[in-house]
Short mmCIF file of C-alpha atoms in Angstrom, two decimals:
data_model
loop_
_atom_site.label_atom_id
_atom_site.label_comp_id
_atom_site.label_asym_id
_atom_site.label_seq_id
_atom_site.Cartn_x
_atom_site.Cartn_y
_atom_site.Cartn_z
CA MET A 39 -41.78 -37.85 -25.99
CA THR A 40 -38.30 -38.70 -26.13
CA THR A 41 -37.47 -36.22 -28.68
CA LEU A 42 -39.22 -33.50 -26.69
CA LEU A 43 -37.19 -34.53 -23.83
CA SER A 44 -33.90 -34.41 -25.48
CA LEU A 45 -34.95 -31.03 -26.78
CA CYS A 46 -35.68 -29.70 -23.46
CA THR A 47 -32.49 -31.30 -22.22
CA ARG A 48 -30.50 -29.38 -24.83
CA ASN A 49 -32.15 -26.15 -24.01
CA LEU A 50 -31.54 -26.49 -20.50
CA LEU A 51 -27.69 -27.43 -21.00
CA ARG A 52 -27.55 -24.42 -23.57
CA THR A 53 -29.25 -22.08 -20.78
CA ARG A 54 -26.92 -23.50 -18.16
CA ARG A 55 -23.93 -22.73 -20.25
CA PHE A 56 -25.05 -19.20 -21.15
CA LEU A 57 -25.75 -18.58 -17.41
CA ILE A 58 -22.23 -19.83 -16.41
CA GLN A 59 -20.33 -17.98 -19.13
CA THR A 60 -22.30 -14.77 -18.18
CA THR A 61 -21.69 -15.20 -14.53
CA TRP A 62 -17.86 -15.86 -15.49
CA SER A 63 -17.57 -12.84 -17.72
CA ALA A 64 -19.26 -10.48 -15.04
CA MET A 65 -16.83 -11.77 -12.36
CA SER A 66 -13.87 -11.49 -14.70
CA THR A 67 -14.74 -7.75 -15.93
CA ASP A 68 -17.07 -6.18 -13.28
CA SER A 69 -15.94 -7.54 -9.85
CA GLU A 70 -13.15 -5.01 -8.49
CA VAL A 71 -11.40 -7.77 -6.85
CA LEU A 72 -11.08 -11.48 -8.11
CA LEU A 73 -10.74 -14.14 -5.29
CA GLU A 74 -10.01 -17.78 -6.73
CA THR A 75 -8.91 -20.88 -4.87
CA ALA A 76 -6.90 -22.94 -7.12
CA GLY A 77 -5.81 -26.34 -5.87
CA ASN A 78 -4.00 -25.57 -2.50
CA LYS A 79 -3.48 -21.77 -3.39
CA GLY A 80 -5.54 -18.64 -2.85
CA ILE A 81 -5.11 -15.98 -5.49
CA ILE A 82 -6.27 -12.38 -5.05
CA THR A 83 -6.40 -10.20 -8.21
CA LEU A 84 -6.92 -6.56 -7.68
CA ASN A 85 -9.18 -5.65 -10.85
CA ARG A 86 -9.65 -1.79 -10.96
CA PRO A 87 -7.20 -1.19 -13.63
CA LYS A 88 -8.84 2.09 -15.00
CA ALA A 89 -8.55 3.37 -11.39
CA LEU A 90 -4.84 2.13 -11.03
CA ASN A 91 -6.30 -0.84 -8.79
CA SER A 92 -6.96 1.80 -6.04
CA LEU A 93 -8.29 0.02 -3.01
CA ASN A 94 -11.85 0.90 -1.78
CA LEU A 95 -14.10 -0.19 1.21
CA ASN A 96 -15.98 -2.93 -1.10
CA MET A 97 -12.56 -4.72 -2.00
CA ILE A 98 -11.42 -4.73 1.49
CA ARG A 99 -14.75 -6.40 2.52
CA LYS A 100 -14.31 -9.12 0.04
CA ILE A 101 -10.53 -9.71 0.68
CA TYR A 102 -10.47 -9.74 4.46
CA PRO A 103 -12.97 -12.63 5.01
CA GLN A 104 -11.33 -14.74 2.22
CA LEU A 105 -7.91 -14.48 3.79
CA LYS A 106 -9.19 -15.49 7.10
CA ALA A 107 -11.02 -18.46 5.45
CA TRP A 108 -7.77 -19.48 3.83
CA GLU A 109 -5.94 -18.98 6.66
CA SER A 110 -8.18 -21.42 8.71
CA ASP A 111 -8.31 -23.95 5.84
CA PRO A 112 -5.47 -26.59 6.32
CA SER A 113 -5.61 -27.46 2.71
CA VAL A 114 -4.49 -23.76 1.53
CA LYS A 115 -0.55 -23.59 1.68
CA LEU A 116 -0.10 -20.24 -0.34
CA VAL A 117 -1.53 -16.97 -1.07
CA ILE A 118 -0.68 -14.80 -4.08
CA VAL A 119 -1.71 -11.28 -4.42
CA LYS A 120 -1.30 -9.56 -8.05
CA SER A 121 -3.20 -7.05 -10.10
CA ALA A 122 -5.08 -6.55 -13.53
CA GLY A 123 -3.77 -4.22 -16.14
CA ASP A 124 -0.19 -3.51 -16.88
CA ARG A 125 0.27 0.02 -15.17
CA SER A 126 -0.18 -0.46 -11.43
CA PHE A 127 -0.33 -3.07 -8.66
CA CYS A 128 -2.13 -0.47 -6.58
CA ALA A 129 -1.90 3.14 -6.49
CA GLY A 130 -3.13 3.44 -2.71
CA GLY A 131 -6.57 3.87 -1.13
CA ASP A 132 -9.40 5.61 -2.81
CA VAL A 133 -9.10 8.70 -0.65
CA ARG A 134 -11.13 10.79 -3.36
CA ALA A 135 -14.14 8.63 -2.48
CA LEU A 136 -13.59 9.21 1.32
CA VAL A 137 -13.51 12.97 0.94
CA GLU A 138 -16.57 13.00 -1.28
CA ALA A 139 -18.54 10.80 0.85
CA HIS A 140 -17.43 13.11 3.97
CA LYS A 141 -18.52 16.22 1.99
CA ALA A 142 -21.91 14.55 1.27
CA GLY A 143 -22.52 14.00 4.92
CA ASN A 144 -21.26 10.58 5.47
CA PRO A 145 -18.14 10.56 7.70
CA SER A 146 -18.74 7.19 8.77
CA VAL A 147 -17.27 5.96 5.27
CA ALA A 148 -13.76 6.99 6.16
CA GLU A 149 -13.97 5.53 9.69
CA GLU A 150 -15.07 2.19 8.28
CA PHE A 151 -12.48 2.41 5.46
CA PHE A 152 -9.45 2.92 7.68
CA ARG A 153 -10.58 0.50 10.44
CA GLU A 154 -11.29 -2.26 7.79
CA GLU A 155 -7.96 -1.53 5.81
CA TYR A 156 -5.76 -1.52 9.07
CA GLN A 157 -7.36 -4.63 10.17
CA LEU A 158 -6.59 -6.27 6.74
CA ASN A 159 -2.95 -4.81 7.16
CA ASN A 160 -2.60 -6.54 10.55
CA LEU A 161 -4.01 -9.87 9.25
CA ILE A 162 -1.61 -9.77 6.17
CA GLY A 163 1.26 -9.12 8.91
CA THR A 164 0.18 -12.05 10.99
CA LEU A 165 -0.97 -14.34 8.48
CA GLN A 166 -0.03 -18.03 9.13
CA ILE A 167 0.50 -19.23 5.70
CA PRO A 168 3.19 -17.69 2.92
CA TYR A 169 1.68 -14.58 1.05
CA VAL A 170 3.45 -13.47 -1.99
CA ALA A 171 2.74 -10.10 -3.40
CA LEU A 172 3.53 -9.39 -6.95
CA ILE A 173 4.24 -5.69 -6.81
CA ASP A 174 4.42 -4.72 -10.41
CA GLY A 175 3.82 -1.10 -11.57
CA ILE A 176 2.70 1.77 -9.37
CA THR A 177 2.65 0.71 -5.72
CA MET A 178 1.71 3.62 -3.18
CA GLY A 179 0.12 4.20 -0.01
CA GLY A 180 -2.50 1.49 0.62
CA GLY A 181 -0.78 -0.79 -2.12
CA ILE A 182 2.24 -0.84 -0.08
CA GLY A 183 0.03 -1.78 2.92
CA ILE A 184 -1.48 -4.94 1.20
CA SER A 185 2.09 -5.93 0.25
CA VAL A 186 4.83 -4.88 2.80
CA HIS A 187 3.62 -6.74 5.78
CA GLY A 188 3.62 -10.07 3.76
CA ALA A 189 6.41 -12.49 3.68
CA TYR A 190 7.34 -12.08 0.21
CA ARG A 191 7.14 -8.89 -2.11
CA VAL A 192 8.33 -9.34 -5.52
CA CYS A 193 9.10 -6.12 -7.57
CA THR A 194 10.18 -5.49 -11.19
CA GLU A 195 11.80 -3.00 -13.33
CA ARG A 196 8.25 -1.28 -13.69
CA THR A 197 7.73 -1.14 -9.95
CA VAL A 198 7.43 2.65 -8.50
CA CYS A 199 6.96 2.81 -4.69
CA ALA A 200 6.06 5.85 -2.58
CA MET A 201 4.47 7.11 0.42
CA PRO A 202 3.25 10.57 -0.85
CA GLU A 203 0.67 11.33 1.58
CA ALA A 204 2.14 14.61 2.76
CA ALA A 205 1.30 16.00 -0.66
CA ILE A 206 -2.51 15.64 0.25
CA GLY A 207 -2.43 16.68 3.91
CA PHE A 208 -2.43 13.25 5.27
CA PHE A 209 0.31 10.88 6.94
CA PRO A 210 2.16 7.68 5.87
CA ASP A 211 -0.34 5.18 7.20
CA VAL A 212 -1.13 1.41 6.54
CA GLY A 213 1.85 0.52 9.22
CA GLY A 214 4.15 3.17 7.76
CA SER A 215 5.15 4.00 11.52
CA TYR A 216 6.07 0.29 11.77
CA PHE A 217 7.91 -0.57 8.50
CA LEU A 218 9.42 2.72 7.44
CA PRO A 219 11.79 2.90 10.65
CA LYS A 220 13.09 -0.50 9.75
CA LEU A 221 14.65 0.65 6.37
CA PRO A 222 18.31 1.18 6.34
CA GLY A 223 19.48 4.32 7.75
CA LYS A 224 16.95 7.31 7.40
CA ILE A 225 15.41 6.14 4.20
CA GLY A 226 12.30 5.51 5.85
CA LEU A 227 12.04 9.08 7.34
CA PHE A 228 13.39 10.45 3.84
CA LEU A 229 10.55 8.48 2.19
CA ALA A 230 7.91 9.88 4.68
CA LEU A 231 8.74 13.45 4.37
CA THR A 232 9.51 13.84 0.76
CA GLY A 233 7.10 11.23 -1.00
CA TYR A 234 10.32 10.22 -2.98
CA ARG A 235 9.74 7.51 -5.49
CA LEU A 236 11.74 4.51 -5.51
CA GLN A 237 11.91 2.53 -8.89
CA GLY A 238 12.64 -0.80 -10.19
CA ARG A 239 15.49 -2.48 -8.28
CA ASP A 240 15.69 0.41 -5.76
CA VAL A 241 12.49 -0.96 -3.99
CA PHE A 242 14.42 -4.09 -3.47
CA LYS A 243 17.74 -2.26 -2.60
CA ALA A 244 15.72 -0.10 -0.02
CA GLY A 245 14.12 -3.27 1.76
CA ILE A 246 10.49 -2.71 0.59
CA ALA A 247 10.55 -5.71 -1.81
CA THR A 248 12.27 -8.72 -0.93
CA HIS A 249 13.16 -10.04 -4.43
CA PHE A 250 13.43 -8.62 -7.95
CA VAL A 251 12.53 -10.31 -11.06
CA ASP A 252 12.11 -9.04 -14.75
CA ASN A 253 8.70 -8.21 -15.59
CA SER A 254 8.64 -10.39 -18.59
CA ASN A 255 9.48 -13.47 -16.14
CA LEU A 256 6.69 -12.63 -13.79
CA LYS A 257 3.99 -15.09 -15.43
CA ASN A 258 6.68 -17.91 -15.46
CA LEU A 259 7.27 -17.23 -11.69
CA GLU A 260 3.81 -17.49 -10.87
CA SER A 261 3.23 -20.55 -12.86
CA ASP A 262 6.26 -22.20 -11.00
CA LEU A 263 4.55 -21.29 -7.67
CA MET A 264 1.33 -22.73 -8.77
CA ARG A 265 2.95 -25.90 -9.81
CA LEU A 266 4.15 -26.48 -6.26
CA GLU A 267 2.34 -29.49 -4.94
CA ASN A 268 2.90 -28.77 -1.24
CA PRO A 269 4.45 -25.26 -0.92
CA THR A 270 6.91 -24.90 1.76
CA LEU A 271 8.94 -21.63 2.66
CA ALA A 272 11.97 -23.41 1.32
CA ASP A 273 10.09 -24.13 -1.87
CA ILE A 274 8.95 -20.28 -2.37
CA ASP A 275 12.58 -19.14 -1.53
CA ARG A 276 14.20 -21.29 -4.11
CA ILE A 277 11.78 -20.26 -6.93
CA LEU A 278 11.99 -16.58 -5.91
CA LEU A 279 15.74 -16.53 -6.11
CA LYS A 280 15.80 -18.65 -9.17
CA PHE A 281 13.93 -15.96 -11.04
CA GLN A 282 15.96 -13.12 -9.33
CA GLU A 283 19.02 -14.83 -10.61
CA GLN A 284 17.89 -15.00 -13.97
CA CYS A 285 17.40 -11.27 -14.24
CA GLU A 286 18.38 -9.42 -17.33
CA MET A 287 18.10 -6.32 -15.49
CA ASP A 288 21.12 -5.76 -13.33
CA TYR A 289 19.49 -5.68 -10.00
CA LYS A 290 22.80 -5.91 -8.45
CA LYS A 291 23.70 -2.40 -9.94
CA GLU A 292 24.10 0.09 -6.90
CA PHE A 293 21.50 1.81 -5.44
CA ALA A 294 20.30 5.11 -6.84
CA LEU A 295 20.48 6.87 -3.42
CA LYS A 296 23.99 5.42 -2.34
CA HIS A 297 25.80 8.61 -3.40
CA VAL A 298 23.50 10.64 -0.97
CA MET A 299 23.13 8.32 1.79
CA GLY A 300 25.63 10.17 3.98
CA LYS A 301 23.99 13.35 3.38
CA MET A 302 20.55 11.86 4.00
CA ASN A 303 21.64 10.15 7.18
CA ASN A 304 23.16 13.40 8.67
CA VAL A 305 20.35 15.61 7.60
CA PHE A 306 17.45 13.57 8.43
CA ASP A 307 18.91 12.68 11.93
CA ALA A 308 17.98 16.34 12.94
CA ASP A 309 15.58 16.21 16.09
CA SER A 310 12.64 18.14 14.32
CA VAL A 311 11.27 18.90 10.90
CA GLU A 312 12.29 22.47 11.23
CA LYS A 313 15.96 21.57 11.90
CA ILE A 314 15.83 19.02 8.93
CA MET A 315 14.75 22.07 6.72
CA GLU A 316 17.55 24.10 8.18
CA ALA A 317 20.16 21.26 7.61
CA LEU A 318 19.07 20.95 3.88
CA GLN A 319 19.48 24.52 3.43
CA LYS A 320 22.92 24.64 5.30
CA GLU A 321 24.04 21.34 3.26
CA GLY A 322 23.63 23.31 -0.10
CA SER A 323 23.87 20.60 -2.64
CA ASP A 324 21.56 20.25 -5.55
CA TRP A 325 20.17 17.16 -3.91
CA SER A 326 19.56 19.02 -0.53
CA ARG A 327 18.03 22.08 -2.39
CA LYS A 328 15.60 19.76 -4.29
CA GLN A 329 14.40 17.88 -1.09
CA HIS A 330 14.00 21.43 0.70
CA ASN A 331 11.73 22.88 -2.08
CA ILE A 332 9.74 19.45 -2.17
CA MET A 333 9.14 19.73 1.51
CA LYS A 334 8.25 23.26 1.33
CA LYS A 335 5.10 22.29 -0.57
CA LEU A 336 3.95 19.78 1.61
CA SER A 337 1.40 20.01 4.68
CA PRO A 338 3.19 21.29 7.59
CA ILE A 339 0.88 19.28 9.75
CA SER A 340 1.48 16.39 7.80
CA LEU A 341 5.20 16.58 8.00
CA LYS A 342 5.27 17.16 11.58
CA VAL A 343 2.75 14.30 12.28
CA ALA A 344 4.81 11.95 9.95
CA PHE A 345 7.99 12.90 11.91
CA GLN A 346 6.60 12.16 15.27
CA GLN A 347 4.84 8.83 14.26
CA LEU A 348 7.99 7.41 13.00
CA LYS A 349 9.65 8.38 16.22
CA ARG A 350 6.88 6.90 18.34
CA GLY A 351 6.55 3.90 16.14
CA ALA A 352 10.26 2.73 15.85
CA ASN A 353 9.86 0.47 18.87
CA MET A 354 6.11 -0.66 18.78
CA THR A 355 4.43 -3.65 17.54
CA LEU A 356 2.49 -3.56 14.22
CA GLN A 357 -0.44 -3.68 16.40
CA ASP A 358 -0.03 -0.64 18.43
CA ASN A 359 1.31 1.18 15.28
CA LEU A 360 -1.97 0.62 13.69
CA LYS A 361 -3.74 1.55 16.57
CA MET A 362 -2.00 4.92 16.71
CA GLU A 363 -2.36 5.46 13.02
CA TYR A 364 -6.18 4.81 13.31
CA ARG A 365 -6.17 7.76 15.86
CA LEU A 366 -4.54 9.97 13.46
CA ALA A 367 -6.70 9.10 10.44
CA GLN A 368 -9.67 10.08 12.46
CA ARG A 369 -7.95 13.61 13.32
CA PHE A 370 -6.88 14.17 9.66
CA MET A 371 -10.36 13.47 8.54
CA ALA A 372 -11.75 15.92 11.20
CA ASP A 373 -9.27 18.56 10.19
CA HIS A 374 -8.72 20.89 7.26
CA ASP A 375 -5.59 19.78 5.36
CA PHE A 376 -6.67 16.10 4.05
CA HIS A 377 -9.65 17.57 2.44
CA ASP A 378 -8.03 20.46 0.72
CA GLY A 379 -5.08 18.34 -0.34
CA VAL A 380 -7.19 15.64 -1.85
CA ARG A 381 -9.21 18.51 -3.67
CA ALA A 382 -6.17 20.08 -4.90
CA VAL A 383 -4.25 17.12 -6.03
CA LEU A 384 -7.03 14.62 -7.06
CA ILE A 385 -10.27 16.59 -7.58
CA ASP A 386 -9.68 19.87 -8.92
CA LYS A 387 -6.00 19.15 -9.96
CA ASP A 388 -4.91 22.82 -9.56
CA ASN A 389 -2.23 21.72 -7.14
CA LYS A 390 -2.91 24.46 -5.04
CA PRO A 391 -3.66 23.37 -1.67
CA ASN A 392 -4.30 25.95 1.07
CA TRP A 393 -2.42 24.52 4.22
CA LYS A 394 -3.87 25.38 7.55
CA PRO A 395 -1.61 26.40 9.17
CA ALA A 396 0.57 27.50 6.46
CA THR A 397 4.08 27.15 7.94
CA LEU A 398 5.93 24.51 10.21
CA GLU A 399 6.43 27.38 12.88
CA GLU A 400 2.71 27.75 13.29
CA VAL A 401 2.07 23.90 13.95
CA THR A 402 2.16 23.92 17.81
CA GLU A 403 3.45 20.74 19.77
CA GLU A 404 -0.01 20.80 21.28
CA LYS A 405 -1.54 20.52 17.84
CA ILE A 406 0.50 17.48 17.25
CA ASP A 407 -0.21 15.99 20.43
CA SER A 408 -3.79 16.30 20.26
CA TYR A 409 -3.66 14.15 16.96
CA PHE A 410 -1.99 11.19 18.85
CA LYS A 411 -4.43 11.16 21.95
CA PRO A 412 -6.63 8.35 22.53
CA LEU A 413 -10.19 8.25 21.00
CA PRO A 414 -13.41 7.29 23.05
CA THR A 415 -12.94 3.60 24.09
CA ASP A 416 -15.65 2.59 21.76
CA LYS A 417 -13.96 4.26 18.69
CA GLU A 418 -10.51 2.75 19.29
CA LEU A 419 -9.32 0.36 16.29
CA LYS A 420 -9.81 -3.07 17.71
CA LEU A 421 -7.39 -5.94 16.20
#
């Protein structure tokens, strides 16, 4: 009897170990986002490396309630967000999935995605506990949205940041109308209208990142944060600055855009997109010609909406900006350019979008104003 009992116990333990190992393995390899509470820290790991950790609705629906739970738990003192893989922090929202769902007759998928993504952006921006984003690798669009509104954004020499939405017939959302106007000079508008890619220390120099650390030291930085017994803002600041000062990469080297800041501030200070294009042509330098050629290929509606949203958003709260952007997102989903832009860049990959209207001059003020009009009361974004 004892032998039989021992055998049953051993088999039960073996089965239990197998189930635990199987469950852990599935979470580690199959879950699109990993959420862990380790001591008094919350850890978010974006886990779609093959998709460059692009953000989808399933991930948002896991992150949001967990962040809320951590915020309301007095024992949680710090949240760290990072990514799996070595190429990308988060390449943006999974817009291809939204367009394909819309094409299949499910437009509500996009409504839900943008509503819940912007609610997550707002939660990060108002979070009552320190939030450290380790933005190593490609960080674009939605990836900026889940990092830039937090207290700390740590970039590395491998970080590439951009808001390239106008290339797919969309606009710089996820709070772009809030944080882009706050960057030095006209950098924010320049990024919005050209999709220019900031790299490495320039992400820090431009103000999107708060700190710069060597990629090779990122795990050590994370370990030091995890070892903090009772993390305070002063403790976190001290650790981030320590690793920044240890950089072998020269983060103090001058900003790559420094030599064109004067031109940029003059040209992008014009009071319309058309006048910016004229000023770029008139300025005549290689840099100006390059920006002019880039902007000529982008969606005219996207450019005009982006110009207007940054102008309107400069003196608005994050919450009011996100509400405005939700209106814009619904208008873009209902119009032509976003769908054809995603088709051309991400689906067919022919890079030949058919913008409608095709020129800036054809995009009327009435058309742009219609994008900003309130939605029906029950359709507005609630924060």
